[in-house]
Tab-separated table of C-alpha atoms and ligand atoms in Angstrom:
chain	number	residue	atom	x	y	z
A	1	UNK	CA	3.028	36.101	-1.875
A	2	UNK	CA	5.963	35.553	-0.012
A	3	UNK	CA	5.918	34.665	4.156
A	4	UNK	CA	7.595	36.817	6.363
A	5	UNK	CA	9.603	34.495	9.256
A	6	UNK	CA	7.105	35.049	12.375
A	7	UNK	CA	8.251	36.997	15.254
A	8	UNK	CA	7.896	33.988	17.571
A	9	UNK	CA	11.241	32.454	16.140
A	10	UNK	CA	13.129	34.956	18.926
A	11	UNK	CA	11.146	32.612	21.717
A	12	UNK	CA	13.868	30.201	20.859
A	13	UNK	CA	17.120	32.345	21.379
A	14	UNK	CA	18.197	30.756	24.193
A	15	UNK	CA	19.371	33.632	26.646
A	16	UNK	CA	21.262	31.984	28.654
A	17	UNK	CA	25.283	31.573	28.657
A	18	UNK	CA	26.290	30.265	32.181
A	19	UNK	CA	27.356	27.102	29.841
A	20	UNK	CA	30.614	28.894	30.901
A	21	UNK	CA	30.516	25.905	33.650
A	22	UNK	CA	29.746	22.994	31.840
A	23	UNK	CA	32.679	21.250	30.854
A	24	UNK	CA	31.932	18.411	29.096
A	25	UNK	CA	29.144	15.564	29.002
A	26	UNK	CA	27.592	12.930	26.489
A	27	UNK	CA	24.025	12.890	25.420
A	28	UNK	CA	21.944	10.493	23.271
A	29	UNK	CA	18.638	10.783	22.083
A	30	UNK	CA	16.568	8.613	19.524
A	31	UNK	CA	14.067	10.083	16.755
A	32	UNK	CA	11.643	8.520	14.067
A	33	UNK	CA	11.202	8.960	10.625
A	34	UNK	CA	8.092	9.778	9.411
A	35	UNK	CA	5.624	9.535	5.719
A	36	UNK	CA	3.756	12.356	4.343
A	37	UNK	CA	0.304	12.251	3.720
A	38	UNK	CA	-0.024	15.692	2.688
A	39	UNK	CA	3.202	16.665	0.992
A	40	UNK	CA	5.794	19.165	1.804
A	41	UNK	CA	6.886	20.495	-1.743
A	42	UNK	CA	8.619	24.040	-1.834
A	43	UNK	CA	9.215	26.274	0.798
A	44	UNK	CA	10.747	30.188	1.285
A	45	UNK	CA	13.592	31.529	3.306
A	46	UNK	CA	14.456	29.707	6.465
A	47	UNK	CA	13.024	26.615	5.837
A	48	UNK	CA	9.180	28.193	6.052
A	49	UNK	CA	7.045	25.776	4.084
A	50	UNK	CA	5.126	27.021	1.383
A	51	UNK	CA	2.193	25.114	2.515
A	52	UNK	CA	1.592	23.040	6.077
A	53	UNK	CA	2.268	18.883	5.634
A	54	UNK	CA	0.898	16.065	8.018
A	55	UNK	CA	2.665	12.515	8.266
A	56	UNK	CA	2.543	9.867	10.276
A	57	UNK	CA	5.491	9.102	12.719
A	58	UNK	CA	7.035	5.518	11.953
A	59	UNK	CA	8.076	3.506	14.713
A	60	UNK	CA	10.597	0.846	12.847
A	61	UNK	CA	12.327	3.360	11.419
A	62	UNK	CA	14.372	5.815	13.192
A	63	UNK	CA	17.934	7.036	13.723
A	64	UNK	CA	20.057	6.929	17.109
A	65	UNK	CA	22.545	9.427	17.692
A	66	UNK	CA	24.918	10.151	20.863
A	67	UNK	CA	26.511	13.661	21.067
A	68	UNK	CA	29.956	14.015	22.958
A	69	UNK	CA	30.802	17.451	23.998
A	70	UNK	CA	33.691	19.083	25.485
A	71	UNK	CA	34.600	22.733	26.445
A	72	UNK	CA	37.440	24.173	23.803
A	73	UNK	CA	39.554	27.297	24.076
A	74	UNK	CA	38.990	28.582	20.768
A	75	UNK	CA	35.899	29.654	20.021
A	76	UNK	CA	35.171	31.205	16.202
A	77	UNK	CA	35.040	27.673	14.614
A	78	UNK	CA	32.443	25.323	15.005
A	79	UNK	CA	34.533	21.794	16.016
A	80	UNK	CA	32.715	18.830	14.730
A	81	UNK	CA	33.522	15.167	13.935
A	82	UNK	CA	30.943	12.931	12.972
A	83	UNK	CA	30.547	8.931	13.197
A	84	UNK	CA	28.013	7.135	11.545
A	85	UNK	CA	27.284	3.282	12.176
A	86	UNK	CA	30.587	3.382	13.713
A	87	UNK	CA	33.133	4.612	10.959
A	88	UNK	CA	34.480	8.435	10.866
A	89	UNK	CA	31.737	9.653	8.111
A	90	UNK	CA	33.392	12.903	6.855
A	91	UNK	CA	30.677	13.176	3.993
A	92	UNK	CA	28.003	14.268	6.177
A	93	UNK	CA	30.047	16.956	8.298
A	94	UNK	CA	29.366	20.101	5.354
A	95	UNK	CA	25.322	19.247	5.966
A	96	UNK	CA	25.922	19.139	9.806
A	97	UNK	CA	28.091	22.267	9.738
A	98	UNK	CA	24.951	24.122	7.489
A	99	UNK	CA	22.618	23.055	10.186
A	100	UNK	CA	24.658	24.306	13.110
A	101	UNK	CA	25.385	27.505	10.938
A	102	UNK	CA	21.555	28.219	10.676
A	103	UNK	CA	20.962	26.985	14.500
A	104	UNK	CA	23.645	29.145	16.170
A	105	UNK	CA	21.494	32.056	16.849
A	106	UNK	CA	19.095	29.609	18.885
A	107	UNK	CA	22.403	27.990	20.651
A	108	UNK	CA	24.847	30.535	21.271
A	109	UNK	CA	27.081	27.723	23.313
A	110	UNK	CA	27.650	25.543	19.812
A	111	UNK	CA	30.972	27.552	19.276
A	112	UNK	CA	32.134	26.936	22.428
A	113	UNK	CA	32.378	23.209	22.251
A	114	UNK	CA	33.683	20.440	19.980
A	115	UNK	CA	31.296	17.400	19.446
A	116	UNK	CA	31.475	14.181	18.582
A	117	UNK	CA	28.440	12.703	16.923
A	118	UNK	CA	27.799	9.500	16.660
A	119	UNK	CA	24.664	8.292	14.554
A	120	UNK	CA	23.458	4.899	13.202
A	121	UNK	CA	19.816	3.845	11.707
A	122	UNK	CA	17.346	1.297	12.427
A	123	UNK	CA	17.069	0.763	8.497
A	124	UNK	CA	19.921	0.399	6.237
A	125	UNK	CA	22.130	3.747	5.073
A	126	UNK	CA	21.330	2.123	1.218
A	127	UNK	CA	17.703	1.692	1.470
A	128	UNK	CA	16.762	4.933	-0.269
A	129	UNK	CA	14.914	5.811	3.155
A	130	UNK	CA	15.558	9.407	3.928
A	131	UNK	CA	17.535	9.718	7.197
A	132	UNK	CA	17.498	13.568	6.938
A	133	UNK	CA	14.584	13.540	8.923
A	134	UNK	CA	14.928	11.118	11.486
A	135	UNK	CA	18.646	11.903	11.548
A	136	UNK	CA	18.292	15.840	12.656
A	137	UNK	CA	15.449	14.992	14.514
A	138	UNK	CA	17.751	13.181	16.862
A	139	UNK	CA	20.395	15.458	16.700
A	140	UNK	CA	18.290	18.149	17.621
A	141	UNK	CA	16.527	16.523	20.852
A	142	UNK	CA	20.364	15.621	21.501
A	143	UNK	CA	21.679	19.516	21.338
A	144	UNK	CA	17.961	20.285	23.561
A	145	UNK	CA	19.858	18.049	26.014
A	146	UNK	CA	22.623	19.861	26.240
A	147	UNK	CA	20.915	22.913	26.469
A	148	UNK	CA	19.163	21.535	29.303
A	149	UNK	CA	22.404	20.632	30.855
A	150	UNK	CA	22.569	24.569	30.994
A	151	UNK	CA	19.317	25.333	31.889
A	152	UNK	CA	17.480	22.935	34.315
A	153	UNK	CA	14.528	25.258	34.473
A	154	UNK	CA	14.097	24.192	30.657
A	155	UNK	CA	10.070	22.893	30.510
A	156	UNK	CA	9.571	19.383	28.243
A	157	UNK	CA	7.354	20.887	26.505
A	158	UNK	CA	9.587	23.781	25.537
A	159	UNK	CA	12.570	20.967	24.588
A	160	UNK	CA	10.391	19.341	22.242
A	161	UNK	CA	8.986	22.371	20.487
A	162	UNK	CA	12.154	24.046	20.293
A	163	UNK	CA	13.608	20.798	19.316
A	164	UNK	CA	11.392	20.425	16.264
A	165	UNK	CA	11.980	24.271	15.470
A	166	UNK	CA	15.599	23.334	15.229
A	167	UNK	CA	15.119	20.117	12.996
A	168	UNK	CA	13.037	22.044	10.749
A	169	UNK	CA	16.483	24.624	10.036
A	170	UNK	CA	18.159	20.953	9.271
A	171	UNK	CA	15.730	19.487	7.165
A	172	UNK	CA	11.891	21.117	7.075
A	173	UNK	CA	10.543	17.186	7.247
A	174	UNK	CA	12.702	16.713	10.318
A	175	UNK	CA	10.387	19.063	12.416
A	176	UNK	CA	7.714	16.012	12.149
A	177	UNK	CA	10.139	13.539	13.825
A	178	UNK	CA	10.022	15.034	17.205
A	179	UNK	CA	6.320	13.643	18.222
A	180	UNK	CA	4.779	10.274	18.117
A	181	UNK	CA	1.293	9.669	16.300
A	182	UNK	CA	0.444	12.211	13.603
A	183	UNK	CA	2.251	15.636	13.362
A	184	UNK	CA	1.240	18.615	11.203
A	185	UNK	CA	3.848	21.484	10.231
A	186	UNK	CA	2.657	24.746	8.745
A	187	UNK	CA	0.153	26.659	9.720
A	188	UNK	CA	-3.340	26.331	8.778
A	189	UNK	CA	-6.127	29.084	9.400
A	190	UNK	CA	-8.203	25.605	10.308
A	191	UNK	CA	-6.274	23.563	12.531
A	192	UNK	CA	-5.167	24.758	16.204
A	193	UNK	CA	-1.770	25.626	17.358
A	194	UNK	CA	-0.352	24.737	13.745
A	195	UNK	CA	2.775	26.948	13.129
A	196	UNK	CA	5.500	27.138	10.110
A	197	UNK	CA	8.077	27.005	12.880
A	198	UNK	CA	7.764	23.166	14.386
A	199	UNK	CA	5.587	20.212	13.936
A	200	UNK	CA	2.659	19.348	16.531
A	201	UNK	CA	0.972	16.459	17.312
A	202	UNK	CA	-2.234	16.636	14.905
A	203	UNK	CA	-4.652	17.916	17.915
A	204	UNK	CA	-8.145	16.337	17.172
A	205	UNK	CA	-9.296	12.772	18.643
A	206	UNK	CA	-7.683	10.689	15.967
A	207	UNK	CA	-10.310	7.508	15.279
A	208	UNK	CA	-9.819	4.064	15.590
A	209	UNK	CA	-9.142	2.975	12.095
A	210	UNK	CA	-5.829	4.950	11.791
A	211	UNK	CA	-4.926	3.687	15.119
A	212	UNK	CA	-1.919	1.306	14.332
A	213	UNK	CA	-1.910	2.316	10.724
A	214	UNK	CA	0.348	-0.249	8.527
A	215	UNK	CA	3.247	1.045	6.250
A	216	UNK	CA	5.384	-2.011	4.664
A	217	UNK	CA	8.258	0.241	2.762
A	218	UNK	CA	8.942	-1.839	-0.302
A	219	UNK	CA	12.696	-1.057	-1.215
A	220	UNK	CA	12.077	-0.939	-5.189
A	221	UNK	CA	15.422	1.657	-5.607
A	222	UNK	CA	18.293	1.798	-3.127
A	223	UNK	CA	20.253	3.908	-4.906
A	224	UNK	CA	21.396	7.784	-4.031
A	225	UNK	CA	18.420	10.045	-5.875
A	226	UNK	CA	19.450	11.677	-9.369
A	227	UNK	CA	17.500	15.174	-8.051
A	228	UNK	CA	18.100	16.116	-4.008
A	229	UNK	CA	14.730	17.149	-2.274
A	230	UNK	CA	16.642	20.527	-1.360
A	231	UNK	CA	16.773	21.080	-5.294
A	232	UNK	CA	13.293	19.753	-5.995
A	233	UNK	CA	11.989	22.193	-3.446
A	234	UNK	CA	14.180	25.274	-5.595
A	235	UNK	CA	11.961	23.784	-8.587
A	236	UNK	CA	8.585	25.161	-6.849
A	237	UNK	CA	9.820	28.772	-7.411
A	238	UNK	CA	9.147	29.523	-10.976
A	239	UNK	CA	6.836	26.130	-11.158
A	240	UNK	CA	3.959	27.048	-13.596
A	241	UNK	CA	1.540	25.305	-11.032
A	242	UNK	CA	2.827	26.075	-7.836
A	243	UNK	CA	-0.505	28.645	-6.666
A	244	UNK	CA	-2.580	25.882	-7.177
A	245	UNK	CA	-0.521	23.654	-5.887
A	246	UNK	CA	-0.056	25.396	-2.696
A	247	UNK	CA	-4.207	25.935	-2.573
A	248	UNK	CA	-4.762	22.342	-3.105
A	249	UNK	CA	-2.491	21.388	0.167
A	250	UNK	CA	-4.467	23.380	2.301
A	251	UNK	CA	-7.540	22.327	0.972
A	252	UNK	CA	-6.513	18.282	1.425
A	253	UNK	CA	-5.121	19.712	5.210
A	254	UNK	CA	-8.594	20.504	5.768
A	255	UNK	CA	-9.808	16.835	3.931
A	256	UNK	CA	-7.482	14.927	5.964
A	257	UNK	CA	-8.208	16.283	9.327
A	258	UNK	CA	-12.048	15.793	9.255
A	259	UNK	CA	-10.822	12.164	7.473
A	260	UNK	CA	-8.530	11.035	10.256
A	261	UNK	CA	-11.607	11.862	12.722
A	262	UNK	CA	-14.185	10.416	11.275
A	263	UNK	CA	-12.442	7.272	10.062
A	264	UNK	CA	-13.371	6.933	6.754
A	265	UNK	CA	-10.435	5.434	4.699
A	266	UNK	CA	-12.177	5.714	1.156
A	267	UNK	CA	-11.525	9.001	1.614
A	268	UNK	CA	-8.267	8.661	3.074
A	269	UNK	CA	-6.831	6.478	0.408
A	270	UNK	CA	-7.786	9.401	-2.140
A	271	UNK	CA	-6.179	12.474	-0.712
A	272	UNK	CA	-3.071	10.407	-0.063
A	273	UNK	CA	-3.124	8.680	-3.383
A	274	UNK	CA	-3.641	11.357	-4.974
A	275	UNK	CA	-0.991	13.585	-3.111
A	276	UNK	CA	1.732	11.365	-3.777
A	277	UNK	CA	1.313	11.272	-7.773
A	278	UNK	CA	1.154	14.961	-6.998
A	279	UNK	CA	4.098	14.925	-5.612
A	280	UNK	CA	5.769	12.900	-8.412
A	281	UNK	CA	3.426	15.011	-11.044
A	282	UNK	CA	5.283	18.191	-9.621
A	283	UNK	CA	8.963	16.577	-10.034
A	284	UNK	CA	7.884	15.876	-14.161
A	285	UNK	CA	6.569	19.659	-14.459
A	286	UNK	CA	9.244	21.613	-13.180
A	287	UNK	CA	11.715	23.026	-15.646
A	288	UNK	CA	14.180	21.301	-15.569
A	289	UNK	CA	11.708	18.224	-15.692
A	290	UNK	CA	13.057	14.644	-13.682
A	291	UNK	CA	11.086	11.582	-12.964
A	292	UNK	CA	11.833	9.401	-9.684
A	293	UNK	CA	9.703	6.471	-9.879
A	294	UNK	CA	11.180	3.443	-11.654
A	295	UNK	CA	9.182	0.944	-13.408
A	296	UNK	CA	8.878	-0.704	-10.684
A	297	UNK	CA	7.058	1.783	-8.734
A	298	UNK	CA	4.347	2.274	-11.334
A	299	UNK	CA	4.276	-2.040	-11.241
A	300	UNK	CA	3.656	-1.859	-7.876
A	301	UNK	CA	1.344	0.675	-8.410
A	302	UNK	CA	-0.655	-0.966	-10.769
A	303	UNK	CA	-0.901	-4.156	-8.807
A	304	UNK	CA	-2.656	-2.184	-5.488
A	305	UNK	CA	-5.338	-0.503	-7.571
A	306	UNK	CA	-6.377	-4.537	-9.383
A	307	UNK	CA	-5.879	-6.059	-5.651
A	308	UNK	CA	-8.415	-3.760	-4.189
A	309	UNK	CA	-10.531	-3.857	-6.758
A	310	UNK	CA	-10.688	-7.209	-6.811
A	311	UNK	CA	-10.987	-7.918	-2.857
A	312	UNK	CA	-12.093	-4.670	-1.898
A	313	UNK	CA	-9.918	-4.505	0.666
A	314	UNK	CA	-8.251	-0.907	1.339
A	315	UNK	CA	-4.971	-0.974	1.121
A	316	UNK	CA	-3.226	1.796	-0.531
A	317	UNK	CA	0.108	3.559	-1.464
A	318	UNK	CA	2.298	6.486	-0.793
A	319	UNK	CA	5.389	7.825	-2.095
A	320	UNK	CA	8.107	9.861	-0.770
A	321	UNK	CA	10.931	11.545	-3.570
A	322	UNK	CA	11.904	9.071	-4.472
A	323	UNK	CA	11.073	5.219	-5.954
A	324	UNK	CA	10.357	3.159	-2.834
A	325	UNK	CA	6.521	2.650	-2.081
A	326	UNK	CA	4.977	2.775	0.867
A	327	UNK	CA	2.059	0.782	1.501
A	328	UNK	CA	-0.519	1.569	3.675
A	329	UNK	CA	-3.194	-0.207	5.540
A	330	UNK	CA	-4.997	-0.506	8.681
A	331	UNK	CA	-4.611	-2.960	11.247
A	332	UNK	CA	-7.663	-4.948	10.789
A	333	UNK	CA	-6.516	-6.117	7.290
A	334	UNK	CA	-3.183	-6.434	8.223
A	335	UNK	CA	-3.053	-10.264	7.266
A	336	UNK	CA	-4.529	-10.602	4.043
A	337	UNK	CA	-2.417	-7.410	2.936
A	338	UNK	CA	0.943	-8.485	4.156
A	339	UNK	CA	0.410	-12.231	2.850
A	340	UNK	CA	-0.965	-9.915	-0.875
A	341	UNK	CA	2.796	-7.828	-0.395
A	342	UNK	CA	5.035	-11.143	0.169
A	343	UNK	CA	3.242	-13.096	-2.354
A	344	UNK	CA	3.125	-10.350	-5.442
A	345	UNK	CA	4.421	-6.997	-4.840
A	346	UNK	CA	8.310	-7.732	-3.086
A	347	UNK	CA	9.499	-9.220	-6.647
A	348	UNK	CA	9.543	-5.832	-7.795
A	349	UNK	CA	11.833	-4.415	-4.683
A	350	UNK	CA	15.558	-4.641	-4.825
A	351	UNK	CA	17.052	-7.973	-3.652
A	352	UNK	CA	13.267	-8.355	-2.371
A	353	UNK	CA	14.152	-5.955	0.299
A	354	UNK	CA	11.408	-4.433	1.985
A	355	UNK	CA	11.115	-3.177	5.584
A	356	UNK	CA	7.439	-3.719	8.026
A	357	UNK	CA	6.533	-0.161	9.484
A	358	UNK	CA	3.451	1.184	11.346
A	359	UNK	CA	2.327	4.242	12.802
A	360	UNK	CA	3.704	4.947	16.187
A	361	UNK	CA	1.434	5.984	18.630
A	362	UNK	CA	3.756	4.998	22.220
A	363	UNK	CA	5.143	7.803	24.168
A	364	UNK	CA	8.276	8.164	24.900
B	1	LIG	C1	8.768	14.667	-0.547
B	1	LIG	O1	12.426	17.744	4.296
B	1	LIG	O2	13.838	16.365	2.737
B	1	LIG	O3	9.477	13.956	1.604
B	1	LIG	O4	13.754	20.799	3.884
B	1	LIG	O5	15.174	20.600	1.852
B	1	LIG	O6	15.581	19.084	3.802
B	1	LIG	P1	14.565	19.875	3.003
B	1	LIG	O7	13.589	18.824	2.333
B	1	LIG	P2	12.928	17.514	2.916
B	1	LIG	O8	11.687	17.370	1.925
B	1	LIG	C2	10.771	16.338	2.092
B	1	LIG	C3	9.896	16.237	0.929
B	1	LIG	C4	8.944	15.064	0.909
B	1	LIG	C5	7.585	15.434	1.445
B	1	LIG	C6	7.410	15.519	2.926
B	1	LIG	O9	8.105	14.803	3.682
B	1	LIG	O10	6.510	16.265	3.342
């Protein structure tokens, strides 16, 4: 059964258009990127996910982005020019352009301005990382700057909702790389406040153990993806499994959340285990089938389930689409892990290129 776009998506129209005196101004904002543990994989019109997601909000990783603007005369075009690490990137404007297509109704001053955005990543453009979300996560907390510029009244906690709401129209991942910590997006009949429109920080006592949770991304496939996310998500439509699918999120929602209270990472390790070779399980049943782990992946793979076996110790992996794999592990066993990574699992990244991530709990 299809969703129908809630009503509260007119709460972020902004009203207001004395942006008639505001000239000109720069902005710059920062935003994470961020894993899924409970995988976003299809959605409906208007970037509404088919079924809510969780993740935890990196703090290595994250993009940068500084937004000039400046008053123009004309105003039935949308004036962009985009930088990124520096160099005039005209590759990304079409995507940008999309984004402020399906944001103009929430920002009726976008028309009225040309921008320069200038953007640049913690982690290398070629790492296979995803900067979709981290990357219109910061544009959008830069635009809710500008918007503040118009309206000083504008409350913080309005400016990060709405700016999640707007990262979501960019990229539905994005809307988790507003807050720190852990972020769900979708709603769930079982967890407070959750809505399809923006992420929120997950809002239960979150225990120790996934306090300063470890992800070391190992870099196994830099390469650009042979199957975009935007396309794999298309694939859910007629996907013979999709109900179930859909059922089993929600169900592993309701998992995770007791899991990340109570602390117990057995459990954890098997609802995000097993959600990421769902994920990947997905991407090989869809018609047309694709596969995007490499042998390397499954290597890696292989070599976390002997090591805990063997030690007992709980580390464990994630994937996102794609063939990099994130490994994850708390903070107590941080040593013995990391020394376990260097010594057997970076062989099998590219170059031995891998990149030392945790959970980010500061604020900002
Ligand atoms: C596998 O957010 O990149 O990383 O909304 O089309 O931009 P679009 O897709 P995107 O999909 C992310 C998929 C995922 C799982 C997840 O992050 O939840």
């Amino acid at each position: 059964m299809s969703k129908i776009l809630p009503l509260e998506a007119n709460h972020f129209i902004s009203k207001n258009t004395v942006f008639k005196t505001l000239n000109q101004g720069v902005v710059t904002a920062k935003a994470p990127s961020n894993i899924a543990l409970v995988k976003y994989w299809g959605k409906e019109k208007n970037q509404i996910p088919k079924n809510p997601s969780i993740s935890f909000t990196l703090s290595a990783c994250f993009t940068q982005t500084t937004v000039k603007f400046k008053k123009k005369s004309e105003i039935n075009t949308f004036a962009i020019e985009v930088f990124f690490e520096g160099k005039k990137h005209d590759s990304f404007k079409p995507k940008i352009l999309t984004f402020f297509e399906r944001i103009e109704k929430y920002m009726p001053f976008l028309k009225h301005y040309s921008f320069s955005i200038e953007t640049r990543n913690s982690f290398p453009h070629s790492s296979g990382i995803a900067s979709s979300a981290s990357g219109m996560a910061a544009l959008s907390l830069c635009l809710m700057q500008i918007e503040k510029k118009i309206n000083t009244n504008l409350a913080d906690d309005y400016i990060l909702k709405k700016a999640s709401f707007l990262a979501r129209l960019g990229s539905g991942s994005a809307s988790r790389s507003i807050k720190n910590g852990i972020v769900v997006w979708g709603k769930h009949p079982k967890i407070k406040g959750s809505s399809d429109l923006f992420g929120i920080p997950f809002p239960y006592t979150i225990h120790e153990n996934f306090k300063n949770y470890h992800d070391t991304i190992l870099l196994v496939d830099k390469g650009e993806k042979t199957v975009s996310s935007t396309v794999g998500h298309q694939l859910m439509e007629n996907h013979p499994f999709a109900n179930v699918r859909f059922e089993q999120a929600n169900n592993n929602m309701i998992a995770i959340k007791n899991i990340l209270q109570n602390g117990d990472i057995k459990q954890f390790i098997n609802i995000v285990e097993s959600e990421a070779l769902t994920l990947h399980g997905l991407m090989m049943s869809s018609n047309p089938y694709f596969i995007l782990m490499k042998p390397n992946t499954l290597e890696i793979i292989q070599k976390i389930w002997k090591f805990r076996k063997d030690t007992n110790l709980p580390i464990s992996f994630t994937l996102d689409a794609g063939a990099n794999v994130h490994v994850l592990y708390p903070e107590k066993d941080r040593i013995a892990i990391h020394k376990f990574i260097v010594s057997d699992l970076i062989e099998h990244c590219q170059n031995n290129h891998y990149i030392r991530d945790r959970v980010s709990f500061d604020e900002k």
